[in-house]
Coordinates of C-alpha atoms and ligand atoms in Angstrom, one line a residue:
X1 CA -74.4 33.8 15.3
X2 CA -72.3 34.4 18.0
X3 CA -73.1 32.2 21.1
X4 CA -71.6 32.1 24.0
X5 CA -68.1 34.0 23.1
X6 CA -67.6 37.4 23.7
X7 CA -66.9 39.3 20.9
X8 CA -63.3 40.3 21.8
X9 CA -62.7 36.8 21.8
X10 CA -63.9 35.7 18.4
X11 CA -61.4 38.8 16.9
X12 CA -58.9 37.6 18.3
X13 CA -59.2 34.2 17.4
X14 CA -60.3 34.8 13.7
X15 CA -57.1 36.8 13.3
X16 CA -54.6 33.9 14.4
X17 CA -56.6 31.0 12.9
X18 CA -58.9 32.7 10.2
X19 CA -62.9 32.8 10.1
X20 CA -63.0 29.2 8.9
X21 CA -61.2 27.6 11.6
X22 CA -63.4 29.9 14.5
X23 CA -66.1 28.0 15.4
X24 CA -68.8 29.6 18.0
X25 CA -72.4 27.7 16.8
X26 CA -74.2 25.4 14.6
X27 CA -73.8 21.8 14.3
X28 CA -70.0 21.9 14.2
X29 CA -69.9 23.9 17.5
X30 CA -72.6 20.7 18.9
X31 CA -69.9 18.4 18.2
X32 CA -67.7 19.5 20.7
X33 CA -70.1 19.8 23.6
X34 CA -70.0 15.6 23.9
X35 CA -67.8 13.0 23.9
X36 CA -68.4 9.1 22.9
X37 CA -70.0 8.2 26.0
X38 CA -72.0 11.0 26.4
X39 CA -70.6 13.0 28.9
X40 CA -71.7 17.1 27.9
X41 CA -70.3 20.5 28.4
X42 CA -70.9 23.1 26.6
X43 CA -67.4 24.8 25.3
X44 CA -67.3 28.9 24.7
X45 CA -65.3 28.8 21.2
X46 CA -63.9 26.2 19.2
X47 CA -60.7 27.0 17.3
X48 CA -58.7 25.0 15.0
X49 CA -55.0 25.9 14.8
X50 CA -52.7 25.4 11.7
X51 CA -49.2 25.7 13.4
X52 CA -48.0 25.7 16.7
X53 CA -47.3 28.9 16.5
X54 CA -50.6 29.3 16.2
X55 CA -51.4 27.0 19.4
X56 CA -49.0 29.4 21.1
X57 CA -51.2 32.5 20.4
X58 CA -54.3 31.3 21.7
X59 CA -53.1 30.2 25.0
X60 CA -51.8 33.0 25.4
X61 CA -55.3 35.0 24.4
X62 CA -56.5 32.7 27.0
X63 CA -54.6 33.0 29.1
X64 CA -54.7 36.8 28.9
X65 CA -58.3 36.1 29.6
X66 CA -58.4 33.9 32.1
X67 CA -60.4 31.6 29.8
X68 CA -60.0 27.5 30.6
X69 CA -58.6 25.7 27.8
X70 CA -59.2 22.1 26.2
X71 CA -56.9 20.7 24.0
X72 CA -58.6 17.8 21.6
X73 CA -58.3 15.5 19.1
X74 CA -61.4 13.4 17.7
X75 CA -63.3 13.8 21.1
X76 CA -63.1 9.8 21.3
X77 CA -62.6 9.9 25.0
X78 CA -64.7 7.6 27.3
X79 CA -64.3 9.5 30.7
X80 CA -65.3 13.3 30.0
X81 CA -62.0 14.2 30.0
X82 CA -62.4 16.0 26.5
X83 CA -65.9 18.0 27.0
X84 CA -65.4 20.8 29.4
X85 CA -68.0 23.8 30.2
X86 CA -67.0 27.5 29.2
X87 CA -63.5 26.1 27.6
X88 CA -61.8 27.8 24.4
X89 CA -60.5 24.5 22.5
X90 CA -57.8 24.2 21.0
X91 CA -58.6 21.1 18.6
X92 CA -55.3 20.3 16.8
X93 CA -56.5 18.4 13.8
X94 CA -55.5 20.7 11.2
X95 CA -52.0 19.8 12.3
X96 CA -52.0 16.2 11.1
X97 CA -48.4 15.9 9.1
X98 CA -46.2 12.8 9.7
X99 CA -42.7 15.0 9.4
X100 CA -39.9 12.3 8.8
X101 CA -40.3 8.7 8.8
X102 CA -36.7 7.5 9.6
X103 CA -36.2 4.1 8.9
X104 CA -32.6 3.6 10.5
X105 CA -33.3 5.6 13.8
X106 CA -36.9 3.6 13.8
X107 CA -38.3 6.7 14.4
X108 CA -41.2 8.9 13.1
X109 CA -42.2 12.9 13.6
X110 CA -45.6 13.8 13.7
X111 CA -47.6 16.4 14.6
X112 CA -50.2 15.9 17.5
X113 CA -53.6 15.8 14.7
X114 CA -52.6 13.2 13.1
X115 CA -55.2 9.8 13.3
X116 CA -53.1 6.5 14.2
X117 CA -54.9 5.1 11.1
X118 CA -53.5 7.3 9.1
X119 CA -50.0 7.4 10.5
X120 CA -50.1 3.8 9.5
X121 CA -51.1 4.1 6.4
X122 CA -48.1 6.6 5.8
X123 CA -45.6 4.1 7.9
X124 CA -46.5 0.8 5.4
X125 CA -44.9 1.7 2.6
X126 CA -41.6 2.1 4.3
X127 CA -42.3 -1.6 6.0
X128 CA -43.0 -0.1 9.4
X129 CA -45.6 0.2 12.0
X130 CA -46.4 2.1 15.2
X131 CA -48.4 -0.5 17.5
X132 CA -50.4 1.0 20.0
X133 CA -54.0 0.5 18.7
X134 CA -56.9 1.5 20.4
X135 CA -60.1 0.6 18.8
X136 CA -60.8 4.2 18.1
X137 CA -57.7 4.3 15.5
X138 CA -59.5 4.8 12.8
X139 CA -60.1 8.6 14.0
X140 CA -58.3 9.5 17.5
X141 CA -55.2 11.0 17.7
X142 CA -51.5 11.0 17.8
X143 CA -51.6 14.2 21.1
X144 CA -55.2 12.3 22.1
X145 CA -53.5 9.0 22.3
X146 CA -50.3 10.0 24.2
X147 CA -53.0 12.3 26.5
X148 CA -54.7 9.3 27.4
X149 CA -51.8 7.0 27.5
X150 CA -53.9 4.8 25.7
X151 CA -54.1 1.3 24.5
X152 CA -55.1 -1.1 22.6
X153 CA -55.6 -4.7 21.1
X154 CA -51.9 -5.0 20.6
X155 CA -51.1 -4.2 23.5
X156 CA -50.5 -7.5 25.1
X157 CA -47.5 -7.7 22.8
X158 CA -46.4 -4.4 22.3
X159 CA -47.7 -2.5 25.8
X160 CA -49.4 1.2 25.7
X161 CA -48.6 4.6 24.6
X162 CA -45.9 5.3 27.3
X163 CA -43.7 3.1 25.2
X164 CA -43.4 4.8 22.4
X165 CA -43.0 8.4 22.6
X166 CA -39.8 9.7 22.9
X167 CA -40.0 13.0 23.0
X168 CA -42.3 15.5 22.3
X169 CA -43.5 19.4 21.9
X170 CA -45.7 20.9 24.7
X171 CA -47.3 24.6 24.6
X172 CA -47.4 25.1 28.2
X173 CA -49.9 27.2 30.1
X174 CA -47.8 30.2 30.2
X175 CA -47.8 30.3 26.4
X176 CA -44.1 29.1 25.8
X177 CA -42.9 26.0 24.0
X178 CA -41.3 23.4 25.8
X179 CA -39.4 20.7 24.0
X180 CA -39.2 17.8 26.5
X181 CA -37.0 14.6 25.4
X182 CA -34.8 13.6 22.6
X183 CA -35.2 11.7 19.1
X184 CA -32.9 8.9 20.9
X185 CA -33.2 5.7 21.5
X186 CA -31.5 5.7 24.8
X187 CA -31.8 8.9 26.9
X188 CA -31.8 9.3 30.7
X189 CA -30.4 13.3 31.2
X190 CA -32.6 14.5 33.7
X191 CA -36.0 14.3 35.4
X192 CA -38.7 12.0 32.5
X193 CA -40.8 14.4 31.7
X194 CA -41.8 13.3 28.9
X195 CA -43.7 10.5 30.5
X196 CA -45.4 12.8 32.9
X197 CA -47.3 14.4 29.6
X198 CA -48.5 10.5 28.7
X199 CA -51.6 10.3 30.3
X200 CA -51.8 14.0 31.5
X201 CA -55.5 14.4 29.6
X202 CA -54.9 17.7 28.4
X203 CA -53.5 19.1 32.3
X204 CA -50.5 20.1 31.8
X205 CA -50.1 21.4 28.1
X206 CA -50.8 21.3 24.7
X207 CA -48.9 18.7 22.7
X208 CA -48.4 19.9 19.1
X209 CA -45.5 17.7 18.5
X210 CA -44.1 14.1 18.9
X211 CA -41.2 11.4 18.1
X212 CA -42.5 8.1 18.2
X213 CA -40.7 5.1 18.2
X214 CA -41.7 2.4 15.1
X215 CA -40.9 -1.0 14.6
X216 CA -40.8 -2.9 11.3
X217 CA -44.1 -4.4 10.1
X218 CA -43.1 -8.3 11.7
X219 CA -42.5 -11.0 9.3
X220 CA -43.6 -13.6 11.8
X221 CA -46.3 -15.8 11.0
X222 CA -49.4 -15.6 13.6
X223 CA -52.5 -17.3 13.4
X224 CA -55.5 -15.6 14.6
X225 CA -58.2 -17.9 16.7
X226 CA -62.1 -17.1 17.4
X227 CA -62.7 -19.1 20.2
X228 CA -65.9 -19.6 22.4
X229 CA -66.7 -20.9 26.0
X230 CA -69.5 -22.1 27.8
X231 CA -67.9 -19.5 30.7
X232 CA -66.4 -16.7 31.2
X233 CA -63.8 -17.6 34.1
X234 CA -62.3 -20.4 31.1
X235 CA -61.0 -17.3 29.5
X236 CA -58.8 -16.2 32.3
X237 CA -57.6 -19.8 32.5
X238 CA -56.7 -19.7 29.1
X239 CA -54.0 -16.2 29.8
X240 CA -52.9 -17.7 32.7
X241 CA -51.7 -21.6 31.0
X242 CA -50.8 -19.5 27.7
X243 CA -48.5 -17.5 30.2
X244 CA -47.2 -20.1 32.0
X245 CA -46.7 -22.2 28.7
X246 CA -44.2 -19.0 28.1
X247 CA -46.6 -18.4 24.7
X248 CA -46.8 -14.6 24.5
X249 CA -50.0 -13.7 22.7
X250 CA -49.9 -11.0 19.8
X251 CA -53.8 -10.4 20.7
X252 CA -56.1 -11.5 23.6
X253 CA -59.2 -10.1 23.6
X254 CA -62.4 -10.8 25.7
X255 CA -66.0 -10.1 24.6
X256 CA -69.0 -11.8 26.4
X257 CA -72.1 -13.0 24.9
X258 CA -74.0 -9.8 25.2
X259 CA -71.5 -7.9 23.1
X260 CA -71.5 -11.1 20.4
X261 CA -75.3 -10.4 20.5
X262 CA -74.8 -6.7 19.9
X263 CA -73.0 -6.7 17.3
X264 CA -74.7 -9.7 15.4
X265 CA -77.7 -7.2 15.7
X266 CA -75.8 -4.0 14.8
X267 CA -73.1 -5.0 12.3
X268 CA -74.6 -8.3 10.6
X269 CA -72.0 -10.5 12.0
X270 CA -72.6 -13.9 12.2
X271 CA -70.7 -15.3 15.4
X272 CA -71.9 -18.0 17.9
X273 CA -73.5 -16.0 20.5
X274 CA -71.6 -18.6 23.3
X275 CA -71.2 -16.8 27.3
X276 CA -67.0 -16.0 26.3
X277 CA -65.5 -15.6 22.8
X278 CA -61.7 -14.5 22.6
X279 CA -59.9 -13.7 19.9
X280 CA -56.4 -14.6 19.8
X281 CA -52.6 -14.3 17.5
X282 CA -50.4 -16.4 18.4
X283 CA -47.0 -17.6 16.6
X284 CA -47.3 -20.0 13.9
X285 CA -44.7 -22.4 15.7
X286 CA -46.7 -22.8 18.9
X287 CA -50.0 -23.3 16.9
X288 CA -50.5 -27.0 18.4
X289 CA -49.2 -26.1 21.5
X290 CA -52.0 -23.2 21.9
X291 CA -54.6 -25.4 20.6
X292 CA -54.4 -28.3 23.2
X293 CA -54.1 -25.2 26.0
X294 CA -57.4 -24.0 24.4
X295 CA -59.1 -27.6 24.3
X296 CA -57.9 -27.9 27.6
X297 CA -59.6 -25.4 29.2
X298 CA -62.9 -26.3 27.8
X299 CA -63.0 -24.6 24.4
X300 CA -66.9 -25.2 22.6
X301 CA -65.6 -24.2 19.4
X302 CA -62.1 -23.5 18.1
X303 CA -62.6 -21.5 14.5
X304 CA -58.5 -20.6 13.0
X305 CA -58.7 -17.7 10.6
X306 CA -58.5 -19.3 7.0
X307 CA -56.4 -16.2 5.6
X308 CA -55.9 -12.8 5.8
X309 CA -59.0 -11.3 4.8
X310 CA -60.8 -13.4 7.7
X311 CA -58.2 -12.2 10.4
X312 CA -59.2 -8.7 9.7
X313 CA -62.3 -9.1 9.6
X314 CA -62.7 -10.5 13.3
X315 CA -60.3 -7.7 14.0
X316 CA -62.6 -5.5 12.8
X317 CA -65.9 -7.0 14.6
X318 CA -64.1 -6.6 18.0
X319 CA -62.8 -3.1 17.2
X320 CA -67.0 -2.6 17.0
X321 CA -68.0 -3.9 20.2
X322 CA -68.3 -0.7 22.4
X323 CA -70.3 1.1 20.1
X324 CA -72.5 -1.8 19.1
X325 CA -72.7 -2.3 22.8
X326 CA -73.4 0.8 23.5
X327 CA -76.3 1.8 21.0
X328 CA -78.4 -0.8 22.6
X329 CA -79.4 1.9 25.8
X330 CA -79.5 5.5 26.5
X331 CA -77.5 5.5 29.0
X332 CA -74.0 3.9 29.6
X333 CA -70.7 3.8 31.9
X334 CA -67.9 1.7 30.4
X335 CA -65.5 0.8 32.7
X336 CA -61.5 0.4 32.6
X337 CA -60.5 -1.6 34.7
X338 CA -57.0 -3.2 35.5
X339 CA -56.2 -6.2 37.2
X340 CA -53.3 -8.7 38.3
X341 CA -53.7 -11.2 35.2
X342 CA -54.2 -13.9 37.7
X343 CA -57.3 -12.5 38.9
X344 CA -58.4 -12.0 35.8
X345 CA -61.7 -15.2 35.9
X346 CA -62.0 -14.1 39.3
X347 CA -63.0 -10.7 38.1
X348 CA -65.2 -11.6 35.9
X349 CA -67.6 -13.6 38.1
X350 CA -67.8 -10.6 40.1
X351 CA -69.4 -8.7 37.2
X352 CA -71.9 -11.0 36.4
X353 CA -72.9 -11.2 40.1
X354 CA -72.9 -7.1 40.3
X355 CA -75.0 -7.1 37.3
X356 CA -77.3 -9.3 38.5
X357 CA -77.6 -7.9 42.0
X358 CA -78.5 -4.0 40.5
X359 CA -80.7 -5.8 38.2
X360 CA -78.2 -4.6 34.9
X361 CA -77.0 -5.4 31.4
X362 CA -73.2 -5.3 31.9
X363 CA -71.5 -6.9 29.1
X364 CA -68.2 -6.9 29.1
X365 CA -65.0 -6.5 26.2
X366 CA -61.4 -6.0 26.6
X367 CA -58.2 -6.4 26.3
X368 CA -58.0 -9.6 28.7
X369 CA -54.5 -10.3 27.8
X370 CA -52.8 -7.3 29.9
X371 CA -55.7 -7.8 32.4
X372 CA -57.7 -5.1 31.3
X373 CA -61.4 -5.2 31.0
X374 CA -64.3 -3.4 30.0
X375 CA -67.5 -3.8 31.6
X376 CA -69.9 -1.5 29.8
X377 CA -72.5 -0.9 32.4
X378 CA -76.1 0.0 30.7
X379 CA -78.9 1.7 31.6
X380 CA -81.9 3.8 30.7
X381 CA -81.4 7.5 31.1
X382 CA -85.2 8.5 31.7
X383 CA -85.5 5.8 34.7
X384 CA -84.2 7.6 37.5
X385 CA -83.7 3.7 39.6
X386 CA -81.9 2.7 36.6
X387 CA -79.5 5.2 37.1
X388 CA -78.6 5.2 40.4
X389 CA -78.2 1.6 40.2
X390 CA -75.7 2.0 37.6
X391 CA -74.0 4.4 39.5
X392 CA -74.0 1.8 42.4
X393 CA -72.7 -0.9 40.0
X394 CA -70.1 1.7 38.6
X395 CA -68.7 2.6 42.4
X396 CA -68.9 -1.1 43.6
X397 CA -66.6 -2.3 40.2
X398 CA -64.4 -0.1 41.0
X399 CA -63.8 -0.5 44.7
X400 CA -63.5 -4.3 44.1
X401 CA -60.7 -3.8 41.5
X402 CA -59.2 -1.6 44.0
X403 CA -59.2 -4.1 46.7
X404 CA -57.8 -6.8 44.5
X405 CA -54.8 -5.2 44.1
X406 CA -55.9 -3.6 40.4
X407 CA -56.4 0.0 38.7
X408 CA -59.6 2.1 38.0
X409 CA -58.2 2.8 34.2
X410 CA -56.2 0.6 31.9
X411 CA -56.0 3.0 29.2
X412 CA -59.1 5.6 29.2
X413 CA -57.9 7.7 31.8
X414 CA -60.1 9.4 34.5
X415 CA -61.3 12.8 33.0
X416 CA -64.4 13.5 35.3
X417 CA -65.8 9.8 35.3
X418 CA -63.6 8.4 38.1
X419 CA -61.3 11.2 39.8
X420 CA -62.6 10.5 43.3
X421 CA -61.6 6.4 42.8
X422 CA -58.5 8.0 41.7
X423 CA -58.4 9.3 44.9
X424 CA -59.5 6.1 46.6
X425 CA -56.8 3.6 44.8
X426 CA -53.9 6.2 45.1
X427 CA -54.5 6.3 48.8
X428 CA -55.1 2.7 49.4
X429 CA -52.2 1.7 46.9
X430 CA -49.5 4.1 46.8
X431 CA -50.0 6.5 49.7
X432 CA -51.3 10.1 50.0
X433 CA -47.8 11.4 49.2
X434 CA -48.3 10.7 45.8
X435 CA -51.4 12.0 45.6
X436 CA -49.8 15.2 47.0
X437 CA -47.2 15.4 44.4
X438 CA -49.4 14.9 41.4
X439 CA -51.2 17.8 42.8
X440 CA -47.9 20.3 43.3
X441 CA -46.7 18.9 39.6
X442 CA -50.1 20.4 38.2
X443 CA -49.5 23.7 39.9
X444 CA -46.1 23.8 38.4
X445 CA -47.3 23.4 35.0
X446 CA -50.5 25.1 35.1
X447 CA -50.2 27.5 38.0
X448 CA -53.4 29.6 37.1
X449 CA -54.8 26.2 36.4
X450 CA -56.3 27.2 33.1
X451 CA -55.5 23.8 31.2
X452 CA -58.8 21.5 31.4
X453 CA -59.6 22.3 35.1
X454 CA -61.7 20.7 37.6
X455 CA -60.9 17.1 36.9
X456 CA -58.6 13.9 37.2
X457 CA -55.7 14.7 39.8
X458 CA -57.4 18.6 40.7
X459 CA -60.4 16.7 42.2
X460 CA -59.0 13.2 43.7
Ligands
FAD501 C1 -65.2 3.0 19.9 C2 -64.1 3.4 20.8 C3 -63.1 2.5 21.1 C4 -62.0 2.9 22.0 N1 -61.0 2.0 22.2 C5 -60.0 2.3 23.0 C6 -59.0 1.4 23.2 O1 -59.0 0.2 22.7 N2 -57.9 1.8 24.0 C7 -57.9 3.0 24.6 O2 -56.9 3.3 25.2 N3 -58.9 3.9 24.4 C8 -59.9 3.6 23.6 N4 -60.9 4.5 23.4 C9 -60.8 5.8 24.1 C10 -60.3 7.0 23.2 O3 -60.5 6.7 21.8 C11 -58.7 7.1 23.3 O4 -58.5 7.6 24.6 C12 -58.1 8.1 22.3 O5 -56.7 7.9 22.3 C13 -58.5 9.5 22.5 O6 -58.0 10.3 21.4 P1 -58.7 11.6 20.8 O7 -57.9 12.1 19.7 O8 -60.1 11.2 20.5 O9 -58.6 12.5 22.1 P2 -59.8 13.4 22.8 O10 -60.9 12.5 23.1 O11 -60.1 14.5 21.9 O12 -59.1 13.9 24.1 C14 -58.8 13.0 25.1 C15 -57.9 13.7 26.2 O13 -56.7 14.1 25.6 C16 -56.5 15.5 25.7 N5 -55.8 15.9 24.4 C17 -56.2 15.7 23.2 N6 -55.3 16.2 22.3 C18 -54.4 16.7 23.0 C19 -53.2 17.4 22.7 N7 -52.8 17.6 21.5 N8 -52.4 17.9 23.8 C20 -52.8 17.7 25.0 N9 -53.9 17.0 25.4 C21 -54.7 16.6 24.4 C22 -57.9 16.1 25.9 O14 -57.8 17.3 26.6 C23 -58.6 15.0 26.7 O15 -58.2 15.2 28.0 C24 -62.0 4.1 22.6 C25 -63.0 5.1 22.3 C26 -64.1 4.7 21.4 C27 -65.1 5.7 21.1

């Protein structure tokens, strides 16, 4: 039963992509009307595209129609940025190829579909690795992940997205193809467009394409540490004298007591339930060194993986935490926040005391490491207090990072969750000239402003 498309539409669709990959109702149709933290819209068609050609077609059908358009991959963002009222999406997971693997350029070809799990699992064989790794790997995307610039629990070692795409393929607005970059390791002719894609959430094109830099799977040792504190601000002691030590963590990552709780509940874990657990790789060769910094700073319990299978395993518990986290409420806002590394303890305090004064279950996970933290701000959807004092705890956490010299998103992105903070820390940090140049770069891309409308730089 045809829903909310116009007939026209569905044609036209279901002769580029074929009835099977036209989706207008049902349950399949319901996915794409959410994301994973709830934010809704209700699209007008979904269509999933084989080639790019393919892609190319249907911008142009809607562009011919003046229909909005949403590229997406799994729908894993956080921020609403992949849930948009009325749209025609474009989801590109029937594109999910790895191309070439080449070992001697250290690069790999991919299309956009592809999940980072399973680009890993075709890159391990050959004895290489691509690192980003946000904890949604297992289903998010290669054109997701570059969209959202995202990160990840490596991250600390190996930095985000924007570091390892190269080049890619865009299907702009106007319905042509640009190819932006090269398959190079060094490259600097003309303007970096490329990097103006990572982290454009869909605004500027569709990526169908990409060549991402790999590395080869390291044969250092590291030794992965559970450790657990009687306070939170230890743990931003602990970056800071690993830091100054010179020890570069592989991993650093935060979770509080609340998410330990969570996940005890929800997954059957076992950990102490202590106010700060990290987990933490470090070098085999500085493994004493680490360990007195750890004891140092008031470590209750110090708990050194005992082999591989145990490493993964409090990998995998942390990679749980959000959604454990989360399925404790009906209501939730999980915050991205970026800060100086040095201000990381500081930080921290300040969530407990906001949670406390809006009466709140904020627990918080993250990649503490890089300074990025995750306060996952709960509440109860029927219980109209409860949700304005989440929204007060939400805008209060944000202006605070702002004034301490830190960003509103790490890695998520702004979608329709935080464009007007955008707003706010672009003006207090870098000027309203910026501001006014992300907003003429949109119109050059997008000049109808067709590609997912209405949010992140359109309404700073
Ligand atoms: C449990 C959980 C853990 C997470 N952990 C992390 C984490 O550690 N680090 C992190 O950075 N994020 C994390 N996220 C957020 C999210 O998973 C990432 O942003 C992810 O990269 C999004 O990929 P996706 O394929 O799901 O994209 P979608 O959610 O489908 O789309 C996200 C954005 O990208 C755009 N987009 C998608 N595909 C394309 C394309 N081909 N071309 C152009 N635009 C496109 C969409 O329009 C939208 O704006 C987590 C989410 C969950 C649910």
């Amino acid at each position: 039963m045809v829903k909310k498309a116009d007939r026209r539409l569905l044609e036209k669709l279901v002769e580029i992509s074929g009835s099977d990959n036209v989706i207008a109702d049902g349950p399949a149709y319901e996915d794409y009307s959410h994301d994973m933290a709830d934010y809704m819209a209700e699209p007008a068609v979904v269509v999933r595209p084989r080639s790019e050609e393919e892609v190319r077609r249907v911008v142009e059908l809607a562009r011919s129609m003046s229909i909005p358009i949403l590229a997406r991959g799994a729908g894993s963002s956080l921020t609403g940025a992949a849930v948009l009222e009325g749209a025609l999406v474009i989801d590109t997971r029937n594109m999910n190829r790895v191309l070439k693997v080449d070992t001697v350029n250290w690069l790999v070809e991919v299309q956009a579909g592809v999940s980072l799990e399973d680009l890993n699992k075709e890159l391990k064989p050959h004895g290489f690795f691509f690192p980003p790794d946000p904890a949604s790997s297992y289903i998010c995307t290669v054109g997701g992940a570059i969209a959202e610039g995202s990160g990840g629990l490596r991250c600390v070692k190996y930095g985000t997205m924007k570091d390892w795409v190269v080049a890619l393929r865009l299907v702009l607005a106007n319905g042509r193809v640009a190819r932006l970059g090269e398959p190079l390791a060094k490259n600097r002719a003309g303007y970096d467009l490329v990097h103006l894609v990572v982290g454009s959430e869909g605004t500027l094109g569709v990526v169908t394409e990409a060549y991402l830099k790999i590395i080869p799977i390291p044969s250092v040792k590291t030794n992965r540490f559970l450790l657990t504190f009687g306070d939170w601000e230890s743990t931003g002691e602990v970056i800071g004298r690993l830091r100054s030590s010179k020890i570069m963590p592989h991993l650093f990552e935060f979770m509080d007591g609340e998410t330990i709780h969570a996940l005890n509940e929800k997954t059957g874990t076992a950990f102490d339930e202590s106010e700060a657990t990290l987990l933490v790789d470090v070098e085999a060769v500085v493994t004493a060194e680490a360990t007195k910094i750890f004891e140092s700073c008031g470590a209750l319990t110090i708990k050194l993986a005992k082999d591989e299978e145990e490493a993964e395993s409090f990998y995998q518990a942390r990679t749980m935490a959000y959604l454990a986290v989360k399925s404790t409420a009906t209501g939730v806002q999980v915050e991205d926040i970026s800060l100086p590394i040095d201000r990381l303890g500081e930080y921290l305090r300040t969530v407990k005391r906001v949670a406390k004064k809006h009466g709140l279950r904020i627990p918080v996970n993250g990649h503490a490491g890089d300074g990025n933290v995750h306060p996952v701000i709960l509440y109860e959807v029927s219980d109209p207090k409860s949700r304005e004092a989440a929204g007060d705890a939400f805008e209060e956490l944000c202006s605070i990072a702002i004034g301490m010299g830190g960003s509103v998103s790490g890695e998520h992105g702004i979608g329709s969750q935080k464009p007007r903070q955008l707003g706010e820390q672009l003006r207090a940090h870098e000027g309203e000239e910026t501001l006014r140049l992300m907003k003429e770069i949109k119109k050059v891309f997008d000049p109808e402003g067709l590609m997912n409308p209405g949010k992140y730089v359109d309404a700073a």
